[in-house]
Coordinates of C-alpha atoms and ligand atoms in Angstrom, one line a residue:
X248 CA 234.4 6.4 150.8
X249 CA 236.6 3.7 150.0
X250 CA 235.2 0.7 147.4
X251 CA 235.6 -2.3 150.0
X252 CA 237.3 -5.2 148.2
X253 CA 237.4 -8.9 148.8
X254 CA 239.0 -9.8 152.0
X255 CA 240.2 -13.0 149.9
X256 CA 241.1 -12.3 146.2
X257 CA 241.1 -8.4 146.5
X258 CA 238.8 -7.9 144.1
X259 CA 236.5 -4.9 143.7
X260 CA 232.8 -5.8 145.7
X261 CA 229.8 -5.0 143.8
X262 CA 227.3 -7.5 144.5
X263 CA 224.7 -7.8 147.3
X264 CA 223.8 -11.2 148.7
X265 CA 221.7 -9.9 151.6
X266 CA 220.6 -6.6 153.0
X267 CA 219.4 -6.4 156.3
X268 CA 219.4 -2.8 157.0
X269 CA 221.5 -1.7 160.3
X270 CA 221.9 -3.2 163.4
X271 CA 223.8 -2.8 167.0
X272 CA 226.9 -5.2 167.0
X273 CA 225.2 -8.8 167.9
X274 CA 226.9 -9.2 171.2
X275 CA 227.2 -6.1 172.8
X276 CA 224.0 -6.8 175.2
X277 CA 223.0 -3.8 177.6
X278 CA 223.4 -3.5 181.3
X279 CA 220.0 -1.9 182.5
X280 CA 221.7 1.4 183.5
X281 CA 222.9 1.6 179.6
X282 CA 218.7 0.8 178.5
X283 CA 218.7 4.7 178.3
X284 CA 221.7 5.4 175.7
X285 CA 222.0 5.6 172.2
X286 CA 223.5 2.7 170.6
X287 CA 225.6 2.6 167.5
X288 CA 224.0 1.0 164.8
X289 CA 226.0 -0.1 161.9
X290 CA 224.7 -1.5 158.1
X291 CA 224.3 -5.0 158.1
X292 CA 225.0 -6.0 154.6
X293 CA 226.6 -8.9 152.8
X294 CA 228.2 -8.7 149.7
X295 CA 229.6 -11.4 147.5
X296 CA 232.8 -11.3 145.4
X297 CA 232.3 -11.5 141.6
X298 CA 235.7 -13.5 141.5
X299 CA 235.8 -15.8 144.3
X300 CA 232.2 -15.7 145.3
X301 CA 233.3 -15.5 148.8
X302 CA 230.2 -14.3 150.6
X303 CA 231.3 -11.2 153.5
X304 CA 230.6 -8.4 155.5
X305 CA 232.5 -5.1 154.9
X306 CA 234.2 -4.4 158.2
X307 CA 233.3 -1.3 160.0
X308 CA 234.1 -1.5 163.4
X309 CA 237.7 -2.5 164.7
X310 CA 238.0 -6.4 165.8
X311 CA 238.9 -5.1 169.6
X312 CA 235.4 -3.7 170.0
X313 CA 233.5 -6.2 168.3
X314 CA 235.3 -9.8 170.0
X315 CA 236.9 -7.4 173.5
X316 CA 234.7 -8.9 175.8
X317 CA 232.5 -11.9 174.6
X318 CA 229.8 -12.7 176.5
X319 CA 229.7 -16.3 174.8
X320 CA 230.6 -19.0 176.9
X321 CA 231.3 -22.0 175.3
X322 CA 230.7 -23.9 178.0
X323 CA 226.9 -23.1 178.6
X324 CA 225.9 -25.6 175.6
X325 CA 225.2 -28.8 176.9
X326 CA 224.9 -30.0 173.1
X327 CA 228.5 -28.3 172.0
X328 CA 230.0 -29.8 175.2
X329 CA 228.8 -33.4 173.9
X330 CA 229.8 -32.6 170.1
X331 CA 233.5 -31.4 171.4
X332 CA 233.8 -34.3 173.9
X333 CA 233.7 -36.8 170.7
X334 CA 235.6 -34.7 168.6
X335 CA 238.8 -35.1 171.1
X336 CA 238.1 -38.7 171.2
X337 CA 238.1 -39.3 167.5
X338 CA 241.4 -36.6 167.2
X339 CA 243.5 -38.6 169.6
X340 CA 243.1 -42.0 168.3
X341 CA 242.8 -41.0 164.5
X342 CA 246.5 -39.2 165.6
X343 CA 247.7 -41.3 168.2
X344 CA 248.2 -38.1 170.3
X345 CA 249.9 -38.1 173.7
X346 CA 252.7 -36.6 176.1
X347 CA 254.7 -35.9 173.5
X348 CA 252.5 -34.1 171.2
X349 CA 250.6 -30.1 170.9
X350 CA 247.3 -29.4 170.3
X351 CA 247.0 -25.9 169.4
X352 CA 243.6 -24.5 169.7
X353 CA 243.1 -20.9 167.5
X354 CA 239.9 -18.9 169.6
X355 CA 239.8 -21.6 172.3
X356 CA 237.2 -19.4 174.2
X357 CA 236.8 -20.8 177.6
X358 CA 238.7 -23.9 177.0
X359 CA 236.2 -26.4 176.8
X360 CA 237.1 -28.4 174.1
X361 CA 241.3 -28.2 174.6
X362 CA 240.1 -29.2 178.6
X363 CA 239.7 -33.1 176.8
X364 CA 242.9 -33.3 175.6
X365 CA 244.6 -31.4 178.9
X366 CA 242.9 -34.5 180.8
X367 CA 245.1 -37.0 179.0
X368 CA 248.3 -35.4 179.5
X369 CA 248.4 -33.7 176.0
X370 CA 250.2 -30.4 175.8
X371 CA 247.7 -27.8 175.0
X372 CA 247.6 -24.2 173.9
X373 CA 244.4 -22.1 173.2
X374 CA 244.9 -18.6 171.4
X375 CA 241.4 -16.3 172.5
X376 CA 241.2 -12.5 171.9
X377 CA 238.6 -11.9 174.2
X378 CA 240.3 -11.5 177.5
X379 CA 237.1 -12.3 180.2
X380 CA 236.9 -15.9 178.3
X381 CA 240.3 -16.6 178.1
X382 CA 240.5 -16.4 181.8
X383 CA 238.2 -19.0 182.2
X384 CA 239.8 -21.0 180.6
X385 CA 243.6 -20.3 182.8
X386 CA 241.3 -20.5 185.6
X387 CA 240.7 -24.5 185.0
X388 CA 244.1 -24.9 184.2
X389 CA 244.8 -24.4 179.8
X390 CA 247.6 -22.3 179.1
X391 CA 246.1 -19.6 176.7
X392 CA 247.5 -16.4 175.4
X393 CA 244.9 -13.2 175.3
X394 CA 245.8 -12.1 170.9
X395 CA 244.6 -12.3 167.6
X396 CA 246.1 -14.9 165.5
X397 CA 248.2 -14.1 162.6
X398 CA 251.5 -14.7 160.6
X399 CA 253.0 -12.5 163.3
X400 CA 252.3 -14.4 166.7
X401 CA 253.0 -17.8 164.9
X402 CA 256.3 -16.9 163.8
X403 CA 256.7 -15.8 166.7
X404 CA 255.6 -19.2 168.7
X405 CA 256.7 -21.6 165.9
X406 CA 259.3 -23.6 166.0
X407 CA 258.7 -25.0 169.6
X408 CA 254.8 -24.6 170.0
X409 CA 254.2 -25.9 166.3
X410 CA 251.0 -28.0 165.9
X411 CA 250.5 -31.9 165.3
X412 CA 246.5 -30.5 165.9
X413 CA 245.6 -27.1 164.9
X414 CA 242.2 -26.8 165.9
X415 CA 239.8 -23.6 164.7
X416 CA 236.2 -24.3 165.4
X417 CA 233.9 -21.1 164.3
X418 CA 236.7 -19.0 164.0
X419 CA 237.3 -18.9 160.5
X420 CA 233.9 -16.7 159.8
X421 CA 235.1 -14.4 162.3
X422 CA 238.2 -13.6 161.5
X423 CA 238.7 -10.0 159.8
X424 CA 242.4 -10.5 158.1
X425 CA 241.6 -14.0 156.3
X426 CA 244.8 -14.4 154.6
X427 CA 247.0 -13.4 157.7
X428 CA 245.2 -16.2 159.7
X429 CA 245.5 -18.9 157.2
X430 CA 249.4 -17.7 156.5
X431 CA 249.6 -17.9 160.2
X432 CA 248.4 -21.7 160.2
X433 CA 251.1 -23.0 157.7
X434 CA 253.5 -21.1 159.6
X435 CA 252.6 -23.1 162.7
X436 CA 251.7 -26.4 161.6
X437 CA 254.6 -28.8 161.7
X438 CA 255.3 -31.1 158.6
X439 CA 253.2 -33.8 158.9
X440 CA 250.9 -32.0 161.3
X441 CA 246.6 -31.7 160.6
X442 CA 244.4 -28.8 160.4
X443 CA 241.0 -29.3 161.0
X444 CA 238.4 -26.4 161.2
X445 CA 234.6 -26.1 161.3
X446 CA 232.5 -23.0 160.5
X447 CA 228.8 -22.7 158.8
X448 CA 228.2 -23.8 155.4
X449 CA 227.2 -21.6 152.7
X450 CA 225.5 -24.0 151.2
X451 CA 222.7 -24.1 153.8
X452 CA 222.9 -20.5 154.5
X453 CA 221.5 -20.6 151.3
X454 CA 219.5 -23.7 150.8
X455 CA 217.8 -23.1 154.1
X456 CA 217.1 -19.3 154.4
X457 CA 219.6 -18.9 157.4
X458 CA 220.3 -15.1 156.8
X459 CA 219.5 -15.0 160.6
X460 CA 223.6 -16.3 161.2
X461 CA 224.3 -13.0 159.3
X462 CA 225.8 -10.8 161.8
X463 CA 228.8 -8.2 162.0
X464 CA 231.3 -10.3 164.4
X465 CA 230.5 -13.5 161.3
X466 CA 232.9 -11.8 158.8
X467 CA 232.9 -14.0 156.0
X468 CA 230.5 -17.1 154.5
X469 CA 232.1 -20.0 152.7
X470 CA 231.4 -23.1 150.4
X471 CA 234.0 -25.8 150.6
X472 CA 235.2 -24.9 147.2
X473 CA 236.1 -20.9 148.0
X474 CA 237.5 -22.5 151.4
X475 CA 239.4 -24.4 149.4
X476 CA 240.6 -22.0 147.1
X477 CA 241.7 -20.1 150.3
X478 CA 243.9 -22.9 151.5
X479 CA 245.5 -23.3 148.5
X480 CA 246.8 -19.7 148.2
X481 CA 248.7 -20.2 151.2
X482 CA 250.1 -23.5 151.0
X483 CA 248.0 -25.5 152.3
X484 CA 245.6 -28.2 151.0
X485 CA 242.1 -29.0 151.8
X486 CA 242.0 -33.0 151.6
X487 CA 238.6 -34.0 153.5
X488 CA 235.5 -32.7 154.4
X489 CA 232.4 -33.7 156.9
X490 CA 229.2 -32.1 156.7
X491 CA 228.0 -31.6 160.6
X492 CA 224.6 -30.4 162.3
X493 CA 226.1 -27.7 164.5
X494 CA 224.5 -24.4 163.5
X495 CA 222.6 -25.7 161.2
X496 CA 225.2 -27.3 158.7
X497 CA 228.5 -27.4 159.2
X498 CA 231.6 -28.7 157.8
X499 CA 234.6 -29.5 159.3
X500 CA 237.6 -29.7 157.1
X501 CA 240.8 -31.5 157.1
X502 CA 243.8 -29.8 156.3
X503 CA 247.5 -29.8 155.5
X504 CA 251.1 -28.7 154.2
X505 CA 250.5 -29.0 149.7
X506 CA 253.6 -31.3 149.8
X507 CA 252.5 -33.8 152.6
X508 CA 252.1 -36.9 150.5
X509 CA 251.0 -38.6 153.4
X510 CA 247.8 -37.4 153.2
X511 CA 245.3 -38.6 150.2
X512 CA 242.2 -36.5 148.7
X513 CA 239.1 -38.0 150.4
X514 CA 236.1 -39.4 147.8
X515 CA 234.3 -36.8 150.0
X516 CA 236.2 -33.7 149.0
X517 CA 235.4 -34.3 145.2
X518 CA 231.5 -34.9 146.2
X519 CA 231.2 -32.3 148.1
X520 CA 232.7 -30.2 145.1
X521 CA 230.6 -32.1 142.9
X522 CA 227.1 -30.8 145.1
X523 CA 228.2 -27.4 145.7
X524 CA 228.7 -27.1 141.4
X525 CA 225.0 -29.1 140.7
X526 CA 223.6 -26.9 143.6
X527 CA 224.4 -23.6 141.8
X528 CA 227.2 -22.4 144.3
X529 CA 229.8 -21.7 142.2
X530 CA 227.4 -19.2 139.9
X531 CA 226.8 -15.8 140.9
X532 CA 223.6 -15.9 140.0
X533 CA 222.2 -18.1 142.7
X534 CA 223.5 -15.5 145.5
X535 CA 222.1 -12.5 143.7
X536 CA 218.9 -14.1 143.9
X537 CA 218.7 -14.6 147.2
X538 CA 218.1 -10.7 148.6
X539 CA 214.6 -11.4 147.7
X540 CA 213.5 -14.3 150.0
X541 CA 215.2 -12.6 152.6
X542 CA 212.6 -10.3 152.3
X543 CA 209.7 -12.6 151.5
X544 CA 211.0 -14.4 154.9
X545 CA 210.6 -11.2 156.5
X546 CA 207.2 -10.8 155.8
X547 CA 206.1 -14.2 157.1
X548 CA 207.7 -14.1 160.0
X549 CA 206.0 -10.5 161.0
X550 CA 202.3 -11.8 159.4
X551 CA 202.6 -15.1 162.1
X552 CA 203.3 -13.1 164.6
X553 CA 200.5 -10.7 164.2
X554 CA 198.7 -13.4 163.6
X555 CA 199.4 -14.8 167.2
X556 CA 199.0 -11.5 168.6
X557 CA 195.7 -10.8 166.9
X558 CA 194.4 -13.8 168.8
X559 CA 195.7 -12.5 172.3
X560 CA 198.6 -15.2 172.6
X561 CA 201.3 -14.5 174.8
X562 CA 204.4 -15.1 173.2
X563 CA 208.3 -15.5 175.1
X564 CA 211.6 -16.0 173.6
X565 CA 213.8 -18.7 174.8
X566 CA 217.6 -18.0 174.0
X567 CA 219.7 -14.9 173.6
X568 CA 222.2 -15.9 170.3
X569 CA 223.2 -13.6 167.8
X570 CA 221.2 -15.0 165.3
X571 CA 218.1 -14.3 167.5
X572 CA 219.7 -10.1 167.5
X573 CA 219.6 -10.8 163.4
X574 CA 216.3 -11.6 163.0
X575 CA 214.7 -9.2 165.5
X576 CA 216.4 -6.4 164.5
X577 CA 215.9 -6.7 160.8
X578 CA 211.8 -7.4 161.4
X579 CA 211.9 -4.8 164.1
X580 CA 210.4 -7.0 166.3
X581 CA 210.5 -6.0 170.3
X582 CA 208.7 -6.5 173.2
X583 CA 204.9 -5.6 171.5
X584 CA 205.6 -9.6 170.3
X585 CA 207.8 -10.9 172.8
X586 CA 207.7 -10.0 176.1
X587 CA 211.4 -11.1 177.2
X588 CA 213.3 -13.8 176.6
X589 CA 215.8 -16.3 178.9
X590 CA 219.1 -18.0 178.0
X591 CA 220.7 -19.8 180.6
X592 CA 223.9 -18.0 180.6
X593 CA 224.1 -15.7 183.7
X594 CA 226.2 -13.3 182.0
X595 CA 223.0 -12.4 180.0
X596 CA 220.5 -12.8 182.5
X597 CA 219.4 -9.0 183.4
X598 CA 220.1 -7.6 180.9
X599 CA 218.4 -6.1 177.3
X600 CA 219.1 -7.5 174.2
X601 CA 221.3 -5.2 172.0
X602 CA 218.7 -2.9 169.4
X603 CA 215.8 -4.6 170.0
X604 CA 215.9 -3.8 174.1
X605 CA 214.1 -7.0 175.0
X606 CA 215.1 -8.4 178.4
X607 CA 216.8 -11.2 179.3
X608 CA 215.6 -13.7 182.2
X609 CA 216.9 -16.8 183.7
X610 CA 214.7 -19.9 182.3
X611 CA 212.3 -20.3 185.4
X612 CA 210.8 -17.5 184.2
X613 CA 208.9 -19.5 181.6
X614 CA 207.0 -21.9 183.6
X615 CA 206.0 -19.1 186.8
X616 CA 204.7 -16.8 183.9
X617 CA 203.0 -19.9 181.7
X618 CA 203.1 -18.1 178.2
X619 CA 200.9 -19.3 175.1
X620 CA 203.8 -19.4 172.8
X621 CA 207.8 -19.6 173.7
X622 CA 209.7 -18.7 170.3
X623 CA 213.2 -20.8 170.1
X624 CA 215.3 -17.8 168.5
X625 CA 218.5 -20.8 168.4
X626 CA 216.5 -22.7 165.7
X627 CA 219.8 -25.4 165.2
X628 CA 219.3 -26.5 169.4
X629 CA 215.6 -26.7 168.8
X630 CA 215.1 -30.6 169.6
X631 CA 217.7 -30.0 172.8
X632 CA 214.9 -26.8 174.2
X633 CA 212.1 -28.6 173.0
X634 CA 212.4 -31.5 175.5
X635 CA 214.2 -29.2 178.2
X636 CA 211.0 -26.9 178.1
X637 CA 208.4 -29.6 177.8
X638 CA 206.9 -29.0 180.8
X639 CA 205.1 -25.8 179.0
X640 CA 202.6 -28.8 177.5
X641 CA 201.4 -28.9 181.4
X642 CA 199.2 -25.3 180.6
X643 CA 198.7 -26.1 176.6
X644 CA 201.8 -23.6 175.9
X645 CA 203.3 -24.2 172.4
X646 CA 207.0 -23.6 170.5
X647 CA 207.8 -21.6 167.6
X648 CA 210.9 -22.0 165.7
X649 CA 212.0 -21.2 162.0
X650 CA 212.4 -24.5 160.5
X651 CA 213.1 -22.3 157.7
X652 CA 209.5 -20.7 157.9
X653 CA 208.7 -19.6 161.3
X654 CA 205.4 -21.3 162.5
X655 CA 204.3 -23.4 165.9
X656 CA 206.5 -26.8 166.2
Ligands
ZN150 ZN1 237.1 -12.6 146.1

């Protein structure tokens, strides 16, 4: 077998960060006619680079089979909607954007955030692998080629698609050939143009126990310095930073060409910098110490759910994310605890989740079948399911969540 080696720096990998055994691939949910195949399992094991301290996933199954045929619709979070809605507000007056301007969009999934600058007569491009989302978005009018970005297909689009917006939100974890993708950015950014990109922060992976967003399709795990690092190798610098709620902590960086004077370093940047280095991010040892409360987790998560069980409570899931796949397949937790669970995306509806083979229904299913207990398996949309689902307080029925132990909200 072949040592992997940092999908950044190249350097040998020899540490673990988390080990969470083997699991299906997050997203490939089963039709009921499949309920009686084998699936492939595959380990599900983060490592973290010695050198760069870039926190990753070996990758062991090709990027076609894993991102093919997403079943994740953007466009099904009301939240996301409302987050990407004010994002395009702030983007076109920060930029002055118009008519004679490009937005380019790098996984644009269904189109729903390039759809807000398409409404005010900004060009528009989204770039989406998966082919069933992609025409989605063509179908409600966003011109969007069906690849994988890289050097290649921006040299091959740049000079007369180049960016004044480049735009990758969550793509960043996912994508497999890290220094292709961010070569292919300063390829197709134009001189003066801005990068901005959000993805999960290490830091509350970390700080908050979220080993449940480890999954195979989320390739790699980064703190705004290795980010930064990153960047830097290819050109390109890093100049300002927000911290965001979605997924549980986010940040969305601000990029650019190294030689745009234009655009200052942000008093943010150097705090943020600053944090990670107080808060131990920039040591190995903090991510070598962490295998351990994955476990401890692990154990109170099964030990509250016995405990409900031991008392006769009926227990649901609500939501069918990846994260939800994580954490049920690691604490081999299936229907014995939860009955089903419901997600409001039809594509799910009817069918069984991937390894653990719980079933997916549409949300009325929750108040015809009044359960004690409905678990929130999307811990970050919490407050949004919470007031959604109040009407369970009508028969005394209570929420669970990981909040970052689980336990009744
Ligand atoms: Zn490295």
């Amino acid at each position: 077998m072949n040592r992997p080696s940092c999908r950044f720096c190249r350097s040998p990998l020899e540490h673990v960060f988390a080990d969470l055994r083997t699991s299906p691939l997050a997203n490939s949910i089963l039709t009921p006619e499949q309920a009686n195949r084998m699936e492939p399992f595959y380990p599900l094991r983060a490592l973290v680079c010695g050198e760069c301290l870039l926190v990753q996933l070996e990758e062991f199954e090709t990027p076609e089979n894993i991102f093919g045929d997403y079943s994740y619709f953007s466009s099904y979070s009301t939240s996301w909607l409302e987050h990407s809605r004010r994002y395009a507000d702030e983007m076109v007056s920060l930029l002055d954007l118009g008519p004679g301007n490009r937005v380019v969009e790098l996984a644009s999934n269904d189109g729903y955030l390039l759809q807000y600058f398409g409404e005010r007569q900004i060009p528009v491009l989204g770039i989406e692998p998966a082919a069933n989302v992609a025409a989605a978005a063509v179908e409600r009018g966003i011109p969007t080629l069906v690849e994988f970005f890289g050097r290649a297909l921006a040299e091959s689009l740049a000079p007369d698609s180049a960016a004044d917006l480049l735009i990758g939100n969550n793509v960043l974890a996912h994508v497999p050939d890290l220094n292709d993708f961010v070569a292919g950015m300063k390829v197709l950014l134009k001189a003066d143009g801005l990068i901005t990109m959000e993805f999960p922060h290490v830091m509350r992976l970390v700080e908050d126990n979220q080993w449940d967003t480890i999954y195979h399709e989320h390739f790699s795990y980064f703190s705004f310095t290795t980010v930064s690092r990153v960047f830097a190798a290819h050109g390109l610098r890093v100049f300002d930073v927000e911290e965001l709620p979605t997924h549980g902590g986010s940040l969305r960086i601000y990029g650019c060409h190294d030689d745009d004077s234009s655009r200052r370093q942000s008093g943010r940047a150097a705090e943020l910098l600053e944090r990670e280095r107080r808060g131990g991010l920039t040591e190995l040892a903090t991510y070598l110490d962490y295998g351990a409360r994955v476990v401890a987790d692990k154990l109170q998560i099964l030990e509250f759910l016995i405990g409900l069980k031991r008392e006769g409570k009926r227990i649901v899931g609500y939501g069918a994310p990846a994260k939800g796949n994580t954490l049920l397949n690691y604490c081999g937790i299936s229907t014995e605890f939860i009955e089903y669970t419901c997600d409001l995306n039809p594509h799910k509806q009817g069918h069984l989740l991937p390894g653990s083979r719980v079933p997916v229904r549409a949300p009325e299913a929750i108040r015809e079948d009044r359960p004690d207990v409905v678990l929130i398996l999307p811990w970050n949309l919490k407050d949004e399911i919470t007031q959604q689902l109040s009407f369970i307080g009508e028969w005394g029925g209570r929420f669970a969540a990981r909040t970052p132990e689980l336990r009744l909200l």
